[in-house]
Short mmCIF file of C-alpha atoms (C1' of nucleotides) in Angstrom, two decimals:
data_model
loop_
_atom_site.label_atom_id
_atom_site.label_comp_id
_atom_site.label_asym_id
_atom_site.label_seq_id
_atom_site.Cartn_x
_atom_site.Cartn_y
_atom_site.Cartn_z
CA UNK A 230 -40.15 -27.64 10.80
CA UNK A 231 -36.69 -26.80 10.89
CA UNK A 232 -34.80 -28.91 8.19
CA UNK A 233 -31.73 -30.32 9.23
CA UNK A 234 -30.09 -29.71 5.81
CA UNK A 235 -27.03 -27.61 5.91
CA UNK A 236 -27.56 -24.11 4.87
CA UNK A 237 -24.68 -23.99 2.74
CA UNK A 238 -26.16 -26.69 0.61
CA UNK A 239 -29.08 -24.26 0.33
CA UNK A 240 -27.14 -21.77 -0.61
CA UNK A 241 -25.96 -23.68 -3.66
CA UNK A 242 -28.93 -24.47 -5.33
CA UNK A 243 -29.87 -21.32 -6.97
CA UNK A 244 -26.41 -21.61 -8.33
CA UNK A 245 -27.09 -24.95 -9.95
CA UNK A 246 -30.58 -23.57 -10.99
CA UNK A 247 -29.13 -20.89 -12.78
CA UNK A 248 -26.74 -22.89 -14.49
CA UNK A 249 -29.33 -25.35 -15.33
CA UNK A 250 -31.69 -22.52 -16.93
CA UNK A 251 -28.47 -21.51 -18.72
CA UNK A 252 -27.89 -25.00 -20.19
CA UNK A 253 -31.74 -25.28 -21.13
CA UNK A 254 -31.36 -21.93 -23.10
CA UNK A 255 -28.11 -23.34 -24.74
CA UNK A 256 -30.35 -26.17 -26.21
CA UNK A 257 -29.02 -28.91 -23.85
CA UNK A 258 -31.76 -31.39 -22.27
CA UNK A 259 -29.40 -33.56 -20.38
CA UNK A 260 -26.31 -32.69 -18.17
CA UNK A 261 -24.09 -34.50 -15.49
CA UNK A 262 -22.45 -33.43 -12.42
CA UNK A 263 -19.37 -33.61 -14.05
CA UNK A 264 -20.58 -31.13 -16.70
CA UNK A 265 -22.32 -28.76 -14.08
CA UNK A 266 -19.19 -29.01 -11.86
CA UNK A 267 -16.82 -28.03 -14.67
CA UNK A 268 -19.07 -24.88 -15.27
CA UNK A 269 -19.72 -23.95 -11.82
CA UNK A 270 -15.83 -24.61 -10.60
CA UNK A 271 -17.24 -27.32 -8.08
CA UNK A 272 -16.59 -30.87 -7.64
CA UNK A 273 -18.82 -33.22 -9.19
CA UNK A 274 -19.15 -34.95 -5.77
CA UNK A 275 -20.14 -32.24 -3.78
CA UNK A 276 -23.16 -31.43 -6.72
CA UNK A 277 -24.02 -34.95 -5.98
CA UNK A 278 -23.80 -35.07 -2.40
CA UNK A 279 -25.77 -31.57 -2.23
CA UNK A 280 -28.76 -33.18 -4.66
CA UNK A 281 -28.85 -36.49 -2.93
CA UNK A 282 -30.49 -34.38 0.53
CA UNK A 283 -33.59 -33.95 -1.44
CA UNK A 284 -33.94 -36.97 -3.54
CA UNK A 285 -32.46 -39.09 -6.77
CA UNK A 286 -32.74 -36.90 -9.62
CA UNK A 287 -30.58 -38.41 -11.97
CA UNK A 288 -29.87 -41.92 -13.92
CA UNK A 289 -26.71 -43.71 -13.60
CA UNK A 290 -25.11 -43.79 -16.97
CA UNK A 291 -27.04 -41.05 -18.37
CA UNK A 292 -26.89 -38.19 -15.66
CA UNK A 293 -29.96 -35.71 -15.15
CA UNK A 294 -32.71 -34.49 -17.39
CA UNK A 295 -32.39 -30.82 -17.13
CA UNK A 296 -35.96 -29.92 -17.33
CA UNK A 297 -36.90 -32.31 -14.29
CA UNK A 298 -34.05 -31.28 -12.34
CA UNK A 299 -34.89 -27.97 -12.84
CA UNK A 300 -38.52 -28.26 -11.83
CA UNK A 301 -37.24 -30.58 -8.86
CA UNK A 302 -35.17 -27.61 -7.59
CA UNK A 303 -37.61 -24.98 -7.95
CA UNK A 304 -39.89 -26.71 -5.86
CA UNK A 305 -37.51 -27.34 -3.18
CA UNK A 306 -36.79 -23.84 -2.92
CA UNK A 307 -40.29 -22.94 -3.17
CA UNK A 308 -40.03 -20.76 -6.32
CA UNK A 309 -42.29 -22.62 -8.59
CA UNK A 310 -44.81 -19.94 -7.41
CA UNK A 311 -44.15 -16.17 -7.31
CA UNK A 312 -43.48 -14.13 -4.38
CA UNK A 313 -44.73 -10.49 -3.47
CA UNK A 314 -41.71 -8.48 -1.89
CA UNK A 315 -41.89 -5.29 -0.02
CA UNK A 316 -39.11 -2.48 -0.48
CA UNK A 317 -38.06 0.28 2.13
CA UNK A 318 -36.35 3.05 0.83
CA UNK A 319 -36.79 5.23 -2.13
CA UNK A 320 -33.52 6.85 -2.59
CA UNK A 321 -31.28 6.49 -5.08
CA UNK A 322 -30.56 2.60 -4.31
CA UNK A 323 -34.38 2.11 -3.39
CA UNK A 324 -35.25 3.84 -6.85
CA UNK A 325 -32.91 1.69 -8.63
CA UNK A 326 -33.98 -1.54 -7.17
CA UNK A 327 -37.55 -0.84 -7.61
CA UNK A 328 -36.60 -0.22 -11.78
CA UNK A 329 -34.46 -3.30 -11.93
CA UNK A 330 -36.22 -5.73 -14.14
CA UNK A 331 -34.30 -8.91 -12.81
CA UNK A 332 -36.71 -9.49 -9.82
CA UNK A 333 -39.98 -9.55 -11.61
CA UNK A 334 -38.40 -11.82 -14.41
CA UNK A 335 -37.54 -14.49 -11.97
CA UNK A 336 -41.03 -14.40 -9.89
CA UNK A 337 -40.08 -11.78 -7.17
CA UNK A 338 -42.62 -8.89 -7.34
CA UNK A 339 -42.23 -5.71 -5.43
CA UNK A 340 -45.99 -4.55 -4.61
CA UNK A 341 -45.04 -1.98 -1.82
CA UNK A 342 -42.59 0.75 -1.50
CA UNK A 343 -41.89 2.80 1.57
CA UNK A 344 -39.98 5.85 2.46
CA UNK A 345 -40.26 8.48 5.37
CA UNK A 346 -39.28 11.63 3.28
CA UNK A 347 -42.82 13.62 3.06
CA UNK A 348 -41.34 15.00 -0.15
CA UNK A 349 -41.20 11.25 -1.54
CA UNK A 350 -44.74 9.92 -0.25
CA UNK A 351 -47.34 9.74 -2.53
CA UNK A 352 -44.98 9.93 -5.60
CA UNK A 353 -45.48 7.05 -8.27
CA UNK A 354 -42.73 4.84 -8.97
CA UNK A 355 -42.58 2.78 -12.04
CA UNK A 356 -45.80 4.21 -13.57
CA UNK A 357 -47.33 1.90 -11.04
CA UNK A 358 -47.84 2.50 -7.32
CA UNK A 359 -47.34 4.95 -4.80
CA UNK A 360 -44.54 5.82 -2.19
CA UNK A 361 -46.27 4.81 1.39
CA UNK A 362 -45.07 6.37 4.52
CA UNK A 363 -43.07 4.29 6.80
CA UNK A 364 -45.80 4.40 9.53
CA UNK A 365 -47.90 2.51 7.30
CA UNK A 366 -45.60 -0.57 7.38
CA UNK A 367 -47.55 -2.51 10.07
CA UNK A 368 -51.01 -2.18 8.45
CA UNK A 369 -50.12 -2.60 4.80
CA UNK A 370 -47.65 -5.58 5.56
CA UNK A 371 -50.25 -7.27 7.73
CA UNK A 372 -53.00 -6.77 5.29
CA UNK A 373 -51.11 -8.14 2.29
CA UNK A 374 -49.46 -10.72 4.01
CA UNK A 375 -46.19 -10.10 2.46
CA UNK A 376 -43.18 -12.30 3.89
CA UNK A 377 -39.95 -11.12 2.22
CA UNK A 378 -38.71 -7.41 2.41
CA UNK A 379 -35.73 -5.31 1.23
CA UNK A 380 -34.26 -2.57 3.14
CA UNK A 381 -32.33 0.10 1.18
CA UNK A 382 -32.31 2.80 3.71
CA UNK A 383 -29.21 4.35 5.45
CA UNK A 384 -27.41 2.30 8.07
CA UNK A 385 -28.57 4.50 10.81
CA UNK A 386 -32.46 3.53 9.95
CA UNK A 387 -32.09 0.17 8.95
CA UNK A 388 -32.25 -1.68 12.41
CA UNK A 389 -35.49 0.07 13.16
CA UNK A 390 -37.19 -0.63 9.85
CA UNK A 391 -36.06 -4.44 10.53
CA UNK A 392 -37.76 -4.12 13.53
CA UNK A 393 -41.12 -2.96 12.39
CA UNK A 394 -41.07 -5.19 9.40
CA UNK A 395 -40.42 -7.94 11.51
CA UNK A 396 -43.20 -6.89 14.18
CA UNK A 397 -45.56 -6.86 10.88
CA UNK A 398 -44.56 -10.50 9.82
CA UNK A 399 -41.97 -10.38 7.51
CA UNK A 400 -39.74 -13.38 7.59
CA UNK A 401 -37.29 -12.64 5.21
CA UNK A 402 -34.94 -9.82 4.79
CA UNK A 403 -32.43 -8.51 1.99
CA UNK A 404 -30.53 -5.92 3.60
CA UNK A 405 -28.58 -3.56 1.35
CA UNK A 406 -27.80 -1.19 4.11
CA UNK A 407 -24.17 -1.74 5.04
CA UNK A 408 -24.92 -2.92 8.68
CA UNK A 409 -25.22 -6.39 10.44
CA UNK A 410 -29.23 -6.73 11.73
CA UNK A 411 -30.14 -7.93 14.90
CA UNK A 412 -33.11 -10.47 14.07
CA UNK A 413 -34.79 -13.37 15.76
CA UNK A 414 -33.87 -16.91 14.95
CA UNK A 415 -37.14 -17.42 12.92
CA UNK A 416 -35.99 -14.41 10.66
CA UNK A 417 -33.84 -14.84 7.69
CA UNK A 418 -31.57 -12.15 6.37
CA UNK A 419 -29.31 -11.65 3.39
CA UNK A 420 -26.79 -8.82 2.98
CA UNK A 421 -25.81 -7.02 -0.39
CA UNK A 422 -22.91 -4.85 0.11
CA UNK A 423 -21.06 -4.27 -2.84
CA UNK A 424 -17.99 -2.65 -1.05
CA UNK A 425 -17.41 -5.97 1.13
CA UNK A 426 -17.09 -7.77 -1.98
CA UNK A 427 -14.54 -5.23 -3.34
CA UNK A 428 -12.53 -5.12 0.10
CA UNK A 429 -12.40 -8.93 0.03
CA UNK A 430 -10.76 -8.84 -3.19
CA UNK A 431 -8.12 -5.95 -2.78
CA UNK A 432 -6.57 -8.04 -0.13
CA UNK A 433 -5.36 -10.23 -3.13
CA UNK A 434 -3.98 -7.33 -5.00
CA UNK A 435 -0.72 -6.36 -5.80
CA UNK A 436 0.14 -2.55 -5.74
CA UNK A 437 0.97 -1.37 -8.94
CA UNK A 438 -0.42 1.74 -10.57
CA UNK B 211 3.15 -14.58 -2.65
CA UNK B 212 0.14 -16.58 -2.11
CA UNK B 213 -0.90 -16.15 1.78
CA UNK B 214 -1.91 -19.25 3.41
CA UNK B 215 -4.49 -17.23 5.22
CA UNK B 216 -7.92 -19.12 4.71
CA UNK B 217 -10.16 -17.10 2.11
CA UNK B 218 -13.15 -17.28 4.72
CA UNK B 219 -11.23 -15.45 7.43
CA UNK B 220 -10.52 -12.80 5.00
CA UNK B 221 -14.35 -12.40 4.02
CA UNK B 222 -15.13 -11.74 7.36
CA UNK B 223 -12.19 -8.89 7.90
CA UNK B 224 -14.52 -6.06 5.97
CA UNK B 225 -17.74 -7.38 8.18
CA UNK B 226 -15.45 -6.56 11.38
CA UNK B 227 -14.07 -3.24 9.76
CA UNK B 228 -17.82 -2.12 9.20
CA UNK B 229 -18.74 -2.76 12.67
CA UNK B 230 -15.51 -0.81 14.01
CA UNK B 231 -16.18 1.86 12.20
CA UNK B 232 -19.85 1.84 13.53
CA UNK B 233 -18.83 1.83 17.14
CA UNK B 234 -16.24 4.82 16.23
CA UNK B 235 -19.32 6.56 15.05
CA UNK B 236 -21.35 5.72 18.05
CA UNK B 237 -18.29 7.24 20.22
CA UNK B 238 -16.65 4.11 21.41
CA UNK B 239 -12.71 4.02 21.60
CA UNK B 240 -12.43 0.64 22.66
CA UNK B 241 -13.96 -2.82 22.21
CA UNK B 242 -13.68 -6.32 23.07
CA UNK B 243 -14.07 -9.56 20.89
CA UNK B 244 -17.12 -10.42 22.91
CA UNK B 245 -19.00 -7.02 22.18
CA UNK B 246 -17.95 -7.33 18.49
CA UNK B 247 -19.03 -10.95 18.34
CA UNK B 248 -22.56 -9.78 20.16
CA UNK B 249 -22.83 -7.20 17.49
CA UNK B 250 -22.15 -9.64 14.29
CA UNK B 251 -23.62 -13.04 15.77
CA UNK B 252 -20.35 -14.40 15.73
CA UNK B 253 -18.42 -16.19 18.46
CA UNK B 254 -15.66 -13.80 20.25
CA UNK B 255 -13.32 -17.23 20.00
CA UNK B 256 -13.85 -16.77 16.22
CA UNK B 257 -13.01 -13.15 15.89
CA UNK B 258 -9.78 -13.50 17.93
CA UNK B 259 -8.84 -16.29 16.11
CA UNK B 260 -9.40 -14.59 13.01
CA UNK B 261 -7.34 -11.55 14.10
CA UNK B 262 -4.57 -13.62 15.32
CA UNK B 263 -3.45 -14.54 11.67
CA UNK B 264 -2.37 -10.64 11.28
CA UNK B 265 -0.88 -10.24 14.70
CA UNK B 266 -1.78 -9.41 18.27
CA UNK B 267 -3.74 -6.18 18.27
CA UNK B 268 -5.28 -6.41 21.45
CA UNK B 269 -4.71 -6.31 25.24
CA UNK B 270 -5.28 -8.64 27.74
CA UNK B 271 -7.96 -7.54 30.28
CA UNK B 272 -9.11 -4.23 28.11
CA UNK B 273 -9.65 -5.26 24.38
CA UNK B 274 -8.94 -3.62 21.24
CA UNK B 275 -8.49 0.29 20.62
CA UNK B 276 -11.17 0.79 17.64
CA UNK B 277 -8.84 3.19 15.98
CA UNK B 278 -5.77 1.08 15.80
CA UNK B 279 -7.41 -2.01 15.06
CA UNK B 280 -9.63 -0.30 12.17
CA UNK B 281 -6.25 1.00 10.81
CA UNK B 282 -4.44 -2.51 11.01
CA UNK B 283 -7.36 -3.89 9.27
CA UNK B 284 -7.50 -1.33 6.53
CA UNK B 285 -3.58 -2.12 6.04
CA UNK B 286 -4.46 -5.79 5.68
CA UNK B 287 -7.20 -5.52 3.33
CA UNK B 288 -5.04 -2.89 1.38
CA UNK B 289 -7.78 -0.30 1.24
CA UNK B 290 -5.53 2.52 3.33
CA UNK B 291 -5.01 3.54 -0.16
CA UNK B 292 -7.73 4.48 -3.08
CA UNK B 293 -8.48 2.20 -5.81
CA UNK B 294 -9.73 3.12 -9.37
CA UNK B 295 -12.44 0.92 -10.76
CA UNK B 296 -13.84 0.33 -14.42
CA UNK B 297 -17.32 -0.45 -15.24
CA UNK B 298 -18.75 -2.11 -18.05
CA UNK B 299 -22.35 -2.03 -19.01
CA UNK B 300 -24.35 1.27 -18.82
CA UNK B 301 -27.75 0.11 -18.72
CA UNK B 302 -30.23 0.46 -16.06
CA UNK B 303 -28.13 -1.57 -13.51
CA UNK B 304 -24.74 -0.05 -15.11
CA UNK B 305 -26.46 3.46 -14.60
CA UNK B 306 -27.46 2.65 -11.11
CA UNK B 307 -23.88 1.30 -9.97
CA UNK B 308 -22.72 4.56 -11.73
CA UNK B 309 -24.52 7.03 -9.65
CA UNK B 310 -24.22 5.03 -6.30
CA UNK B 311 -22.26 7.20 -3.94
CA UNK B 312 -21.35 4.19 -1.60
CA UNK B 313 -18.24 3.34 -3.91
CA UNK B 314 -16.60 6.32 -3.73
CA UNK B 315 -17.34 7.11 -0.05
CA UNK B 316 -15.76 3.91 0.95
CA UNK B 317 -12.59 4.57 -1.59
CA UNK B 318 -13.57 3.05 -4.71
CA UNK B 319 -13.57 5.37 -7.54
CA UNK B 320 -15.26 4.63 -10.77
CA UNK B 321 -13.02 5.98 -13.67
CA UNK B 322 -14.02 4.31 -16.96
CA UNK B 323 -17.36 3.30 -17.99
CA UNK B 324 -17.79 0.86 -21.18
CA UNK B 325 -20.82 0.06 -23.24
CA UNK B 326 -21.62 -1.50 -26.66
CA UNK B 327 -24.40 0.46 -27.43
CA UNK B 328 -23.56 3.00 -30.19
CA UNK B 329 -26.42 5.13 -28.85
CA UNK B 330 -24.97 5.19 -25.56
CA UNK B 331 -21.30 5.80 -26.41
CA UNK B 332 -20.14 9.13 -26.19
CA UNK B 333 -22.89 10.15 -23.61
CA UNK B 334 -21.61 11.55 -20.08
CA UNK B 335 -22.29 9.92 -17.13
CA UNK B 336 -22.60 11.64 -13.64
CA UNK B 337 -21.59 14.82 -15.55
CA UNK B 338 -18.24 13.95 -15.62
CA UNK B 339 -16.84 11.25 -17.84
CA UNK B 340 -17.79 9.90 -21.34
CA UNK B 341 -19.17 6.40 -22.26
CA UNK B 342 -16.54 4.36 -24.09
CA UNK B 343 -17.11 1.51 -26.48
CA UNK B 344 -16.20 -1.87 -25.60
CA UNK B 345 -13.55 -1.93 -28.13
CA UNK B 346 -11.51 0.77 -26.04
CA UNK B 347 -11.41 -1.70 -23.02
CA UNK B 348 -7.58 -2.90 -24.00
CA UNK B 349 -6.28 0.25 -24.59
CA UNK B 350 -7.93 2.27 -21.55
CA UNK B 351 -7.37 -0.43 -19.28
CA UNK B 352 -3.68 -1.06 -20.09
CA UNK B 353 -3.06 2.78 -20.42
CA UNK B 354 -4.51 3.46 -16.93
CA UNK B 355 -3.40 0.12 -15.05
CA UNK B 356 -6.85 -0.15 -13.62
CA UNK B 357 -6.95 -3.74 -11.83
CA UNK B 358 -10.65 -3.79 -10.43
CA UNK B 359 -13.67 -4.09 -12.92
CA UNK B 360 -17.43 -4.22 -12.25
CA UNK B 361 -19.43 -6.17 -14.94
CA UNK B 362 -23.09 -5.17 -15.23
CA UNK B 363 -23.68 -6.55 -18.93
CA UNK B 364 -26.39 -9.21 -19.52
CA UNK B 365 -25.44 -12.67 -18.87
CA UNK B 366 -24.68 -13.56 -22.59
CA UNK B 367 -22.42 -10.91 -22.76
CA UNK B 368 -20.54 -11.46 -19.36
CA UNK B 369 -17.81 -13.94 -20.31
CA UNK B 370 -16.42 -12.27 -23.20
CA UNK B 371 -16.42 -8.76 -21.28
CA UNK B 372 -14.59 -11.05 -18.65
CA UNK B 373 -12.24 -12.52 -21.03
CA UNK B 374 -11.16 -8.99 -22.47
CA UNK B 375 -10.80 -7.52 -19.08
CA UNK B 376 -8.53 -10.18 -17.75
CA UNK B 377 -6.68 -10.05 -20.96
CA UNK B 378 -6.07 -6.02 -20.20
CA UNK B 379 -4.49 -6.80 -16.92
CA UNK B 380 -7.92 -6.72 -14.62
CA UNK B 381 -7.41 -8.94 -11.35
CA UNK B 382 -10.43 -8.49 -9.26
CA UNK B 383 -14.10 -8.63 -10.80
CA UNK B 384 -17.02 -7.68 -8.97
CA UNK B 385 -19.41 -9.49 -11.50
CA UNK B 386 -23.23 -8.46 -11.18
CA UNK B 387 -24.28 -10.83 -14.34
CA UNK B 388 -26.17 -13.71 -13.05
CA UNK B 389 -23.63 -16.12 -14.47
CA UNK B 390 -20.60 -18.18 -12.84
CA UNK B 391 -17.49 -16.82 -15.24
CA UNK B 392 -14.73 -18.97 -16.08
CA UNK B 393 -11.46 -17.30 -14.99
CA UNK B 394 -7.74 -18.14 -14.46
CA UNK B 395 -6.63 -18.89 -10.81
CA UNK B 396 -4.94 -15.48 -10.34
CA UNK B 397 -7.92 -13.43 -11.13
CA UNK B 398 -10.63 -13.11 -8.39
CA UNK B 399 -14.26 -12.68 -8.62
CA UNK B 400 -16.97 -11.91 -6.66
CA UNK B 401 -20.67 -12.18 -7.46
CA UNK B 402 -23.52 -10.30 -6.84
CA UNK B 403 -27.24 -11.50 -7.63
CA UNK B 404 -29.73 -10.18 -5.27
CA UNK B 405 -32.08 -12.96 -6.65
CA UNK B 406 -30.21 -15.70 -5.49
CA UNK B 407 -30.35 -14.34 -2.18
CA UNK B 408 -33.98 -14.23 -1.98
CA UNK B 409 -34.10 -17.86 -3.55
CA UNK B 410 -32.04 -18.77 -0.73
CA UNK B 411 -34.41 -17.50 2.15
CA UNK B 412 -37.59 -18.90 0.17
CA UNK B 413 -36.64 -22.34 1.24
CA UNK B 414 -36.99 -21.16 5.00
CA UNK B 415 -40.41 -19.49 4.10
CA UNK B 416 -43.97 -21.26 4.69
CA UNK B 417 -46.68 -20.83 2.51
CA UNK B 418 -49.02 -18.43 3.85
CA UNK B 419 -50.76 -15.64 1.73
"C1'" DT C 278 -22.36 -56.05 -23.48
"C1'" DA C 279 -19.29 -51.95 -22.42
"C1'" DG C 280 -19.03 -47.47 -20.93
"C1'" DA C 281 -21.07 -43.89 -18.35
"C1'" DT C 282 -22.50 -41.78 -14.17
"C1'" DT C 283 -25.54 -41.95 -10.19
"C1'" DG C 284 -26.10 -42.04 -4.88
"C1'" DT C 285 -23.88 -43.25 -0.88
"C1'" DT C 286 -20.18 -44.50 2.43
"C1'" DA C 287 -15.93 -44.05 4.65
"C1'" DA C 288 -11.82 -40.98 4.80
"C1'" DT C 289 -9.90 -36.25 4.82
"C1'" DC C 290 -9.55 -32.19 5.41
"C1'" DG C 291 -10.46 -27.64 7.35
"C1'" DA C 292 -13.26 -24.58 10.28
"C1'" DT C 293 -15.03 -23.36 14.67
"C1'" DT C 294 -15.17 -23.83 19.53
"C1'" DA C 295 -13.91 -24.43 24.16
"C1'" DA C 296 -10.66 -23.63 27.70
"C1'" DC C 297 -7.14 -21.57 30.02
"C1'" DA C 298 -2.69 -19.52 30.79
"C1'" DA C 299 -0.50 -15.06 30.25
"C1'" DT C 300 -0.92 -10.28 31.35
"C1'" DC C 301 -3.00 -5.97 31.02
"C1'" DT D 225 -4.59 -6.88 44.06
"C1'" DA D 226 -9.09 -9.06 41.72
"C1'" DG D 227 -11.35 -8.91 37.27
"C1'" DA D 228 -11.29 -8.85 32.45
"C1'" DT D 229 -9.82 -10.20 28.14
"C1'" DT D 230 -6.42 -11.43 24.99
"C1'" DG D 231 -3.93 -15.11 21.96
"C1'" DT D 232 -3.05 -19.80 21.26
"C1'" DT D 233 -3.26 -24.82 21.87
"C1'" DA D 234 -6.31 -29.01 21.78
"C1'" DA D 235 -10.83 -30.88 20.83
"C1'" DT D 236 -14.77 -31.00 18.17
"C1'" DC D 237 -17.47 -30.68 14.70
"C1'" DG D 238 -18.91 -30.18 10.37
"C1'" DA D 239 -17.89 -29.98 5.02
"C1'" DT D 240 -15.57 -31.74 1.36
"C1'" DT D 241 -13.59 -35.48 -1.36
"C1'" DA D 242 -12.45 -40.03 -2.78
"C1'" DA D 243 -13.87 -44.25 -4.13
"C1'" DC D 244 -17.05 -47.73 -5.48
"C1'" DA D 245 -21.00 -50.66 -5.69
"C1'" DA D 246 -25.26 -50.24 -8.11
"C1'" DT D 247 -27.41 -49.67 -12.52
"C1'" DC D 248 -29.15 -47.28 -16.65
#
DNA sequence: TAGATTGTTAATCGATTAACAATC
DNA sequence: TAGATTGTTAATCGATTAACAATC
């Protein structure tokens, strides 16, 4: 069921959705590709083209009903439902992720946390659930059927963790470790490394201070 | 001095650099576009093409000396030096960022933290420096000459914070707030919103559990 | 009706890949 | 020398933009 829609199109849909939610919050009920484009710094043609992959969501002359388009995009992205997520790594970064409210807010619930440090295993996080040992990943993930995982372990450990997760049925990985993972084609990986973003911007900076 | 090198090329250089550092750590002294490409899931032709924008760093028949290429890429990206960074927002997210060791490790030093909560202003962070009020941004940023800032405030406040930072001389912003910022063309912005990455992957997932 | 904006087609633009001479 | 791999050119591929008929 590999869809033939370019991934770059998919990558923009969450951005559109975020802007639509903001517009709704500001009290708007209708918008246009022009207005959306102006807010996002994207051409209106591109927005219309992107949306046209999934259907005709607007009306000539008036634009898009925000509530309707939001709902449609949620369905396309499969986020009308909530998703359970596993987190591997309970160090500084893992802890910050576990405590970050932005995930649950937006429909992603962390339901397991794993770490290999015996000093951490058994501890409670968020007054809720318990840190489990890495060795439990296969059993726990298979039992719960979780398909999404976040990796927040040191670079050296990340590939092994990814391999275990994938062998246990995980199909989507958000990797915070600063390393490119080797994964089979049916597994999706996204990367978060803030330093990479900073390094990408310094290229354009002039020296001064 | 606007360079004519595509931004997409620049965006890959930090990835190359990260892989080179890893190779060095593993004890290698020389690599090739083929090996690098295999590790990164990128074609060797693309790597050679990207590098060729900046000079000939390799040798036919043998490849690239890792130490040399690393140094060259560092210079291209302007990260042979260290950079000072300002952080706005001392909530959960801001705190996590302030405590994250990965920045200083890789040459980015947080030197100011701002927040608008009077309950937080004056508090120490990292046993080092003090949270300053948002109103101090213009004075402090101008005095220190900091050019890079990270925004970790709620979406509603982010645009105003960005405007203030830019008016104070900031030229590069790493924005953790889930909103697209309006900025002048000479200011560079990068975004970190983990939920966007998750939403981009759910598109490809099948329902099961 | 007149004005606005969609969805789509064709044209343009830019990025990736293939191929290979040069050369270590 | 023979084998390997670069740097670069030309060919291909894909994404963005411009333009406009359709229509609300």
